[in-house]
Amino acid sequence: MSVTPAKGAIGSQMEADSRDDEKNIFAELRSNEPRGHNDPRARKQQQNNQPRRDKRDIHGWVVLDKPIGMTSTQAVAVVKRLFQAKRAGHAGTLDPLASGGLPIALGEATKTVPFVMDGRKRYRFTVRWGEERDTDDTEGQVVKTSDIRPAPEAVEALLPQFTGLIEQIPPRYSAIKVQGERAYDLARDGEIVELAPRPVEIHQLTLLGQPDRDHSLFEAECGKGTYVRALARDIGRILGCFGHISALRRTVVGPFGENDMIPLEQLEALCNRAASGEGSLADALLPVETALDDIPALAVTRADAARLHRGQAVLLRGRDAPSCSGTVYVTVAGRLLALAEVGNGEIIPKRVFNLTGLTASSGRNERV
């Protein structure tokens, strides 16, 4: 056994399996073989004038550059449909107003979502001064106004108060549950929603510029659970000018940055080319283990891998036993096998991965 750097690699056999699986996917889509008249699938195909698409085992991450106006749930549904994937989920909601990185996990990548959600996030955003709104962004109703406009020096002097570990009251229109109901549902029904302050961590908050007296541009790097809308609201209140978010873009989520993002139009074009046999769906995917960059990788033998795959612990013996402890991701022959805990002289599997199906190609960013 040996401990390797956190970033894993997809083995050549894995890529071969992916290519074979993808050929099978689109061989069916290209088939014009008629179905029997009594087959309900044939009736549905005739009604829609489209071939029936079976769901597939597809594993990896798509970092969508989410467009403004689309909800995170809608984005997941679109990507799931494009890939015909059996399972999909996202790592961190983006409001419809916001654009930028929305990591979408397909297949076995859904098991690694918590590692992405726990990572740092970076945002660029614009605050519009002079109005506070009930949603803390442009979609809400104006509830307070002011003729005061802050000078850049006053804004910068205030930022240290919002850096580090702070207490933040989430927006009334948020997904936080209050007695089993979402806060935004209660707010839309006209109920007064009182949310308790929560500790959040702002690692960095910078004023980038002030293009006019009504707007200021910021960049923030923050931890899990931070609401940028609440930052705009609270800064505006202290300055006495009030404010709300007028533009918001997420540029980093955990290990994923802007270089990993793919616009929806580009993703649709790639999927259409792949359906025509001119490209590969795997080129749009990042490997499942990309989400695990912050934890060590542990390579094991095939014999130990077989035990771990069955959910059995593996004893660590001899001078080759790793010195690390805690959470690791386990690989065999360069392929992701499991998430495990190392301690007390053994490896204990927690989540085992089954990567049968389509997985990421190497060098996705060069091929897209």
Short mmCIF file of C-alpha atoms in Angstrom, two decimals:
data_model
loop_
_atom_site.label_atom_id
_atom_site.label_comp_id
_atom_site.label_asym_id
_atom_site.label_seq_id
_atom_site.Cartn_x
_atom_site.Cartn_y
_atom_site.Cartn_z
CA MET A 1 0.00 0.00 0.00
CA SER A 2 1.16 3.55 -0.59
CA VAL A 3 -0.25 6.99 -0.02
CA THR A 4 -0.33 9.19 -3.14
CA PRO A 5 -1.15 12.88 -3.61
CA ALA A 6 -4.80 13.75 -3.34
CA LYS A 7 -5.45 13.89 -7.08
CA GLY A 8 -6.21 10.45 -8.57
CA ALA A 9 -6.08 9.34 -12.18
CA ILE A 10 -8.40 7.43 -14.46
CA GLY A 11 -6.68 4.28 -15.69
CA SER A 12 -6.50 3.25 -19.33
CA GLN A 13 -8.89 0.37 -18.69
CA MET A 14 -11.39 2.82 -17.21
CA GLU A 15 -11.20 4.96 -20.37
CA ALA A 16 -11.65 1.87 -22.53
CA ASP A 17 -14.72 0.86 -20.54
CA SER A 18 -16.08 4.39 -20.96
CA ARG A 19 -15.60 4.35 -24.71
CA ASP A 20 -17.23 0.94 -25.04
CA ASP A 21 -20.17 2.00 -22.90
CA GLU A 22 -20.62 5.18 -24.89
CA LYS A 23 -20.68 3.23 -28.17
CA ASN A 24 -23.48 1.13 -26.71
CA ILE A 25 -25.37 4.28 -25.64
CA PHE A 26 -25.46 5.83 -29.06
CA ALA A 27 -25.74 2.60 -31.03
CA GLU A 28 -29.24 2.36 -29.59
CA LEU A 29 -30.04 6.00 -30.31
CA ARG A 30 -28.95 5.62 -33.94
CA SER A 31 -30.89 2.39 -34.41
CA ASN A 32 -33.93 2.65 -36.69
CA GLU A 33 -35.21 -0.84 -35.96
CA PRO A 34 -39.05 -0.67 -35.66
CA ARG A 35 -40.85 -1.89 -32.54
CA GLY A 36 -43.92 -4.08 -32.48
CA HIS A 37 -47.35 -2.45 -32.63
CA ASN A 38 -48.26 -3.76 -29.18
CA ASP A 39 -45.14 -2.37 -27.55
CA PRO A 40 -46.16 0.69 -25.44
CA ARG A 41 -42.72 2.12 -26.05
CA ALA A 42 -43.46 2.12 -29.79
CA ARG A 43 -46.71 4.00 -29.23
CA LYS A 44 -44.92 6.59 -27.11
CA GLN A 45 -42.24 6.94 -29.77
CA GLN A 46 -44.84 7.48 -32.46
CA GLN A 47 -46.65 10.06 -30.33
CA ASN A 48 -43.52 12.08 -29.60
CA ASN A 49 -41.82 11.31 -32.92
CA GLN A 50 -38.66 10.76 -30.88
CA PRO A 51 -36.77 7.59 -29.88
CA ARG A 52 -37.17 6.41 -26.32
CA ARG A 53 -34.11 7.19 -24.22
CA ASP A 54 -33.14 4.71 -21.53
CA LYS A 55 -31.36 5.99 -18.43
CA ARG A 56 -27.67 5.20 -18.24
CA ASP A 57 -24.96 4.71 -15.64
CA ILE A 58 -22.85 7.85 -16.03
CA HIS A 59 -20.39 8.90 -13.34
CA GLY A 60 -18.58 12.19 -12.92
CA TRP A 61 -18.95 15.93 -12.43
CA VAL A 62 -20.28 18.57 -14.78
CA VAL A 63 -19.51 22.09 -13.60
CA LEU A 64 -22.23 24.04 -15.34
CA ASP A 65 -21.78 27.77 -15.89
CA LYS A 66 -25.37 28.35 -14.84
CA PRO A 67 -27.14 31.11 -16.75
CA ILE A 68 -29.14 33.84 -15.04
CA GLY A 69 -32.82 33.00 -14.72
CA MET A 70 -32.47 29.25 -14.24
CA THR A 71 -32.97 27.59 -10.86
CA SER A 72 -30.45 25.03 -9.62
CA THR A 73 -33.13 22.33 -9.75
CA GLN A 74 -33.89 23.15 -13.38
CA ALA A 75 -30.18 23.05 -14.21
CA VAL A 76 -29.82 19.57 -12.73
CA ALA A 77 -32.85 18.36 -14.68
CA VAL A 78 -31.43 19.70 -17.95
CA VAL A 79 -28.01 18.10 -17.44
CA LYS A 80 -29.57 14.82 -16.33
CA ARG A 81 -31.68 14.77 -19.51
CA LEU A 82 -28.74 15.64 -21.78
CA PHE A 83 -26.69 12.75 -20.38
CA GLN A 84 -29.67 10.38 -19.91
CA ALA A 85 -28.22 9.81 -16.45
CA LYS A 86 -29.92 7.69 -13.81
CA ARG A 87 -28.87 9.89 -10.90
CA ALA A 88 -27.91 13.52 -10.53
CA GLY A 89 -27.62 16.19 -7.84
CA HIS A 90 -25.90 19.51 -7.24
CA ALA A 91 -23.38 20.75 -4.69
CA GLY A 92 -24.66 24.10 -3.46
CA THR A 93 -27.72 26.03 -4.61
CA LEU A 94 -27.36 29.10 -6.81
CA ASP A 95 -30.27 31.56 -6.88
CA PRO A 96 -31.94 32.20 -10.27
CA LEU A 97 -30.44 35.71 -10.22
CA ALA A 98 -26.91 34.28 -9.93
CA SER A 99 -24.67 32.89 -12.64
CA GLY A 100 -21.52 30.81 -12.47
CA GLY A 101 -20.32 27.52 -11.12
CA LEU A 102 -22.96 24.92 -10.28
CA PRO A 103 -21.22 21.54 -9.77
CA ILE A 104 -23.61 18.77 -10.85
CA ALA A 105 -22.82 15.24 -9.73
CA LEU A 106 -23.84 12.33 -11.96
CA GLY A 107 -24.11 8.73 -10.79
CA GLU A 108 -21.53 7.71 -8.21
CA ALA A 109 -20.27 11.29 -7.97
CA THR A 110 -23.35 12.02 -5.84
CA LYS A 111 -21.57 10.17 -3.01
CA THR A 112 -18.90 12.91 -2.97
CA VAL A 113 -21.26 15.93 -2.89
CA PRO A 114 -20.63 16.73 0.82
CA PHE A 115 -16.92 17.23 0.15
CA VAL A 116 -17.68 19.93 -2.42
CA MET A 117 -20.36 21.62 -0.32
CA ASP A 118 -17.97 21.86 2.63
CA GLY A 119 -15.34 23.62 0.51
CA ARG A 120 -14.76 27.34 0.16
CA LYS A 121 -16.72 29.39 -2.34
CA ARG A 122 -15.77 32.58 -4.15
CA TYR A 123 -18.22 35.18 -5.48
CA ARG A 124 -18.08 38.41 -7.46
CA PHE A 125 -21.10 40.59 -6.83
CA THR A 126 -22.56 44.05 -7.26
CA VAL A 127 -24.46 45.92 -4.53
CA ARG A 128 -27.01 48.53 -5.52
CA TRP A 129 -27.19 51.24 -2.83
CA GLY A 130 -30.27 53.20 -1.84
CA GLU A 131 -32.79 50.36 -1.64
CA GLU A 132 -33.29 47.41 0.68
CA ARG A 133 -35.56 44.68 -0.67
CA ASP A 134 -37.39 41.89 1.13
CA THR A 135 -35.46 39.22 -0.81
CA ASP A 136 -32.14 41.14 -0.49
CA ASP A 137 -31.81 41.04 -4.29
CA THR A 138 -33.47 42.62 -7.33
CA GLU A 139 -36.33 40.10 -7.38
CA GLY A 140 -37.96 41.44 -4.21
CA GLN A 141 -40.10 44.38 -3.18
CA VAL A 142 -38.50 47.59 -1.95
CA VAL A 143 -38.93 47.90 1.83
CA LYS A 144 -36.51 50.75 2.69
CA THR A 145 -34.94 53.60 0.74
CA SER A 146 -32.25 56.20 1.31
CA ASP A 147 -30.71 59.15 -0.54
CA ILE A 148 -27.34 58.48 1.13
CA ARG A 149 -24.60 56.99 -1.04
CA PRO A 150 -21.40 55.66 0.56
CA ALA A 151 -17.92 56.80 -0.33
CA PRO A 152 -15.48 54.00 -1.26
CA GLU A 153 -13.40 54.82 1.82
CA ALA A 154 -16.40 54.30 4.09
CA VAL A 155 -17.18 50.96 2.47
CA GLU A 156 -13.58 49.72 2.77
CA ALA A 157 -13.34 50.81 6.40
CA LEU A 158 -16.36 48.63 7.22
CA LEU A 159 -15.19 45.41 5.56
CA PRO A 160 -13.05 44.12 8.47
CA GLN A 161 -16.27 43.85 10.52
CA PHE A 162 -17.48 41.31 7.96
CA THR A 163 -14.28 39.28 7.73
CA GLY A 164 -13.49 36.19 9.77
CA LEU A 165 -16.01 34.30 11.89
CA ILE A 166 -19.16 36.42 12.12
CA GLU A 167 -22.82 36.03 13.08
CA GLN A 168 -25.18 36.35 10.13
CA ILE A 169 -28.99 36.35 9.96
CA PRO A 170 -30.02 34.51 6.78
CA PRO A 171 -32.40 36.22 4.35
CA ARG A 172 -36.13 35.74 4.93
CA TYR A 173 -36.29 34.23 1.45
CA SER A 174 -33.93 31.31 2.00
CA ALA A 175 -34.16 27.53 1.99
CA ILE A 176 -33.66 27.26 5.75
CA LYS A 177 -36.38 25.21 7.42
CA VAL A 178 -38.59 26.74 10.12
CA GLN A 179 -40.71 24.13 11.91
CA GLY A 180 -40.53 21.89 8.86
CA GLU A 181 -41.29 24.62 6.30
CA ARG A 182 -38.88 26.44 4.00
CA ALA A 183 -38.39 30.05 5.03
CA TYR A 184 -39.07 31.30 1.50
CA ASP A 185 -42.42 29.47 1.41
CA LEU A 186 -43.49 31.09 4.67
CA ALA A 187 -42.32 34.51 3.47
CA ARG A 188 -44.25 34.16 0.21
CA ASP A 189 -47.38 33.33 2.22
CA GLY A 190 -47.00 36.62 4.05
CA GLU A 191 -45.82 35.18 7.35
CA ILE A 192 -43.24 37.02 9.44
CA VAL A 193 -40.14 34.86 9.39
CA GLU A 194 -37.66 35.40 12.22
CA LEU A 195 -34.43 33.52 11.59
CA ALA A 196 -31.76 33.14 14.25
CA PRO A 197 -28.22 34.36 13.61
CA ARG A 198 -25.76 31.68 12.52
CA PRO A 199 -21.97 31.61 12.60
CA VAL A 200 -20.38 31.83 9.14
CA GLU A 201 -16.82 32.41 8.05
CA ILE A 202 -15.77 35.07 5.55
CA HIS A 203 -12.17 34.36 4.55
CA GLN A 204 -11.82 37.42 2.35
CA LEU A 205 -14.01 40.39 1.41
CA THR A 206 -12.66 42.96 -1.05
CA LEU A 207 -14.05 46.12 -2.63
CA LEU A 208 -13.12 45.87 -6.33
CA GLY A 209 -14.48 49.21 -7.43
CA GLN A 210 -17.31 51.72 -7.46
CA PRO A 211 -18.32 52.44 -11.08
CA ASP A 212 -20.93 55.00 -10.05
CA ARG A 213 -22.47 56.40 -6.87
CA ASP A 214 -25.24 53.77 -6.86
CA HIS A 215 -23.13 50.63 -7.21
CA SER A 216 -20.12 48.90 -5.64
CA LEU A 217 -18.33 45.77 -6.89
CA PHE A 218 -17.08 43.16 -4.40
CA GLU A 219 -15.36 39.80 -4.25
CA ALA A 220 -15.86 37.43 -1.33
CA GLU A 221 -14.40 34.08 -0.36
CA CYS A 222 -16.49 32.36 2.27
CA GLY A 223 -17.35 29.08 3.91
CA LYS A 224 -20.42 26.88 3.93
CA GLY A 225 -23.76 28.50 4.76
CA THR A 226 -22.81 32.11 3.97
CA TYR A 227 -25.42 34.29 2.26
CA VAL A 228 -23.91 36.99 0.07
CA ARG A 229 -27.34 38.67 -0.08
CA ALA A 230 -27.19 39.09 3.69
CA LEU A 231 -23.76 40.72 3.41
CA ALA A 232 -25.18 43.37 1.08
CA ARG A 233 -28.16 43.94 3.40
CA ASP A 234 -26.08 44.26 6.57
CA ILE A 235 -23.39 46.50 5.07
CA GLY A 236 -26.08 48.80 3.70
CA ARG A 237 -27.81 49.03 7.06
CA ILE A 238 -24.63 49.97 8.93
CA LEU A 239 -23.72 52.58 6.30
CA GLY A 240 -27.27 53.95 6.54
CA CYS A 241 -27.74 53.80 2.77
CA PHE A 242 -29.38 50.37 2.52
CA GLY A 243 -28.52 47.99 -0.31
CA HIS A 244 -29.28 44.78 -2.15
CA ILE A 245 -27.55 42.44 -4.59
CA SER A 246 -28.02 43.45 -8.23
CA ALA A 247 -25.58 40.95 -9.78
CA LEU A 248 -23.93 37.79 -8.44
CA ARG A 249 -21.54 35.27 -9.96
CA ARG A 250 -19.93 32.25 -8.29
CA THR A 251 -16.41 31.67 -9.54
CA VAL A 252 -15.13 28.91 -7.23
CA VAL A 253 -16.83 25.99 -5.46
CA GLY A 254 -14.50 23.70 -3.53
CA PRO A 255 -12.02 22.26 -6.07
CA PHE A 256 -13.90 23.64 -9.08
CA GLY A 257 -12.99 26.99 -10.65
CA GLU A 258 -13.92 28.97 -13.75
CA ASN A 259 -11.63 26.84 -15.95
CA ASP A 260 -13.81 23.84 -15.10
CA MET A 261 -17.11 25.51 -16.04
CA ILE A 262 -18.97 24.74 -19.25
CA PRO A 263 -21.78 27.00 -20.55
CA LEU A 264 -25.12 25.32 -21.18
CA GLU A 265 -25.04 26.05 -24.92
CA GLN A 266 -21.61 24.45 -25.24
CA LEU A 267 -22.72 21.42 -23.22
CA GLU A 268 -25.81 20.97 -25.41
CA ALA A 269 -23.68 21.21 -28.56
CA LEU A 270 -21.24 18.62 -27.24
CA CYS A 271 -24.07 16.22 -26.34
CA ASN A 272 -25.61 16.66 -29.79
CA ARG A 273 -22.28 15.90 -31.45
CA ALA A 274 -21.85 12.83 -29.27
CA ALA A 275 -25.34 11.61 -30.22
CA SER A 276 -24.28 11.88 -33.87
CA GLY A 277 -21.13 9.89 -33.22
CA GLU A 278 -18.87 12.94 -33.66
CA GLY A 279 -17.73 13.33 -30.08
CA SER A 280 -17.69 11.84 -26.62
CA LEU A 281 -19.95 12.59 -23.67
CA ALA A 282 -17.02 11.65 -21.44
CA ASP A 283 -15.23 14.80 -22.61
CA ALA A 284 -17.74 16.94 -20.67
CA LEU A 285 -17.15 15.07 -17.41
CA LEU A 286 -14.62 15.56 -14.65
CA PRO A 287 -13.65 12.44 -12.67
CA VAL A 288 -15.61 11.53 -9.55
CA GLU A 289 -12.48 11.87 -7.41
CA THR A 290 -11.99 15.52 -8.43
CA ALA A 291 -14.25 16.33 -5.48
CA LEU A 292 -11.81 14.58 -3.14
CA ASP A 293 -8.73 16.71 -3.83
CA ASP A 294 -8.44 17.82 -0.20
CA ILE A 295 -8.14 14.32 1.25
CA PRO A 296 -5.29 11.82 0.70
CA ALA A 297 -5.50 8.93 -1.72
CA LEU A 298 -4.52 5.42 -0.60
CA ALA A 299 -3.55 2.77 -3.15
CA VAL A 300 -4.25 -0.86 -2.24
CA THR A 301 -3.61 -4.26 -3.80
CA ARG A 302 -6.27 -6.10 -5.75
CA ALA A 303 -6.67 -8.59 -2.91
CA ASP A 304 -7.31 -5.82 -0.39
CA ALA A 305 -9.57 -4.08 -2.90
CA ALA A 306 -11.76 -7.18 -3.12
CA ARG A 307 -12.26 -7.15 0.66
CA LEU A 308 -13.04 -3.44 0.75
CA HIS A 309 -15.49 -3.82 -2.12
CA ARG A 310 -17.38 -6.38 -0.03
CA GLY A 311 -17.54 -3.88 2.83
CA GLN A 312 -14.88 -5.68 4.90
CA ALA A 313 -12.08 -3.93 6.77
CA VAL A 314 -8.44 -4.45 5.76
CA LEU A 315 -5.64 -4.75 8.31
CA LEU A 316 -2.56 -2.59 7.83
CA ARG A 317 0.66 -4.54 8.24
CA GLY A 318 4.37 -4.16 7.66
CA ARG A 319 6.58 -1.29 6.71
CA ASP A 320 4.41 -0.35 3.72
CA ALA A 321 1.46 0.47 5.97
CA PRO A 322 0.50 4.16 5.55
CA SER A 323 1.11 6.56 8.39
CA CYS A 324 -2.00 8.65 7.64
CA SER A 325 -5.24 8.46 9.59
CA GLY A 326 -8.77 9.73 9.12
CA THR A 327 -10.69 9.91 5.86
CA VAL A 328 -8.99 8.72 2.67
CA TYR A 329 -10.13 7.72 -0.77
CA VAL A 330 -8.94 4.31 -1.84
CA THR A 331 -7.74 3.41 -5.33
CA VAL A 332 -6.78 0.17 -7.00
CA ALA A 333 -4.76 0.19 -10.23
CA GLY A 334 -5.39 3.94 -10.46
CA ARG A 335 -9.17 3.58 -10.24
CA LEU A 336 -11.39 4.98 -7.47
CA LEU A 337 -12.70 2.23 -5.19
CA ALA A 338 -14.02 3.63 -1.91
CA LEU A 339 -14.12 6.30 0.74
CA ALA A 340 -12.70 4.88 3.94
CA GLU A 341 -11.46 5.67 7.44
CA VAL A 342 -7.93 4.72 8.48
CA GLY A 343 -7.34 4.12 12.18
CA ASN A 344 -6.41 1.51 14.76
CA GLY A 345 -4.37 -0.39 12.23
CA GLU A 346 -7.06 -0.95 9.62
CA ILE A 347 -8.92 0.54 6.66
CA ILE A 348 -12.68 0.63 7.18
CA PRO A 349 -14.75 1.25 4.01
CA LYS A 350 -17.55 3.83 4.34
CA ARG A 351 -18.75 4.37 0.77
CA VAL A 352 -17.90 1.94 -2.04
CA PHE A 353 -18.01 3.16 -5.65
CA ASN A 354 -19.29 1.16 -8.61
CA LEU A 355 -17.99 2.95 -11.70
CA THR A 356 -19.42 0.57 -14.27
CA GLY A 357 -20.61 2.73 -17.14
CA LEU A 358 -19.49 5.98 -18.69
CA THR A 359 -16.79 7.92 -16.84
CA ALA A 360 -14.63 10.96 -17.51
CA SER A 361 -12.06 11.19 -20.26
CA SER A 362 -8.64 12.53 -19.40
CA GLY A 363 -7.94 16.08 -20.52
CA ARG A 364 -11.56 17.18 -20.69
CA ASN A 365 -10.74 20.86 -20.78
CA GLU A 366 -8.60 20.42 -23.89
CA ARG A 367 -11.30 18.47 -25.71
CA VAL A 368 -14.43 20.47 -24.99
#
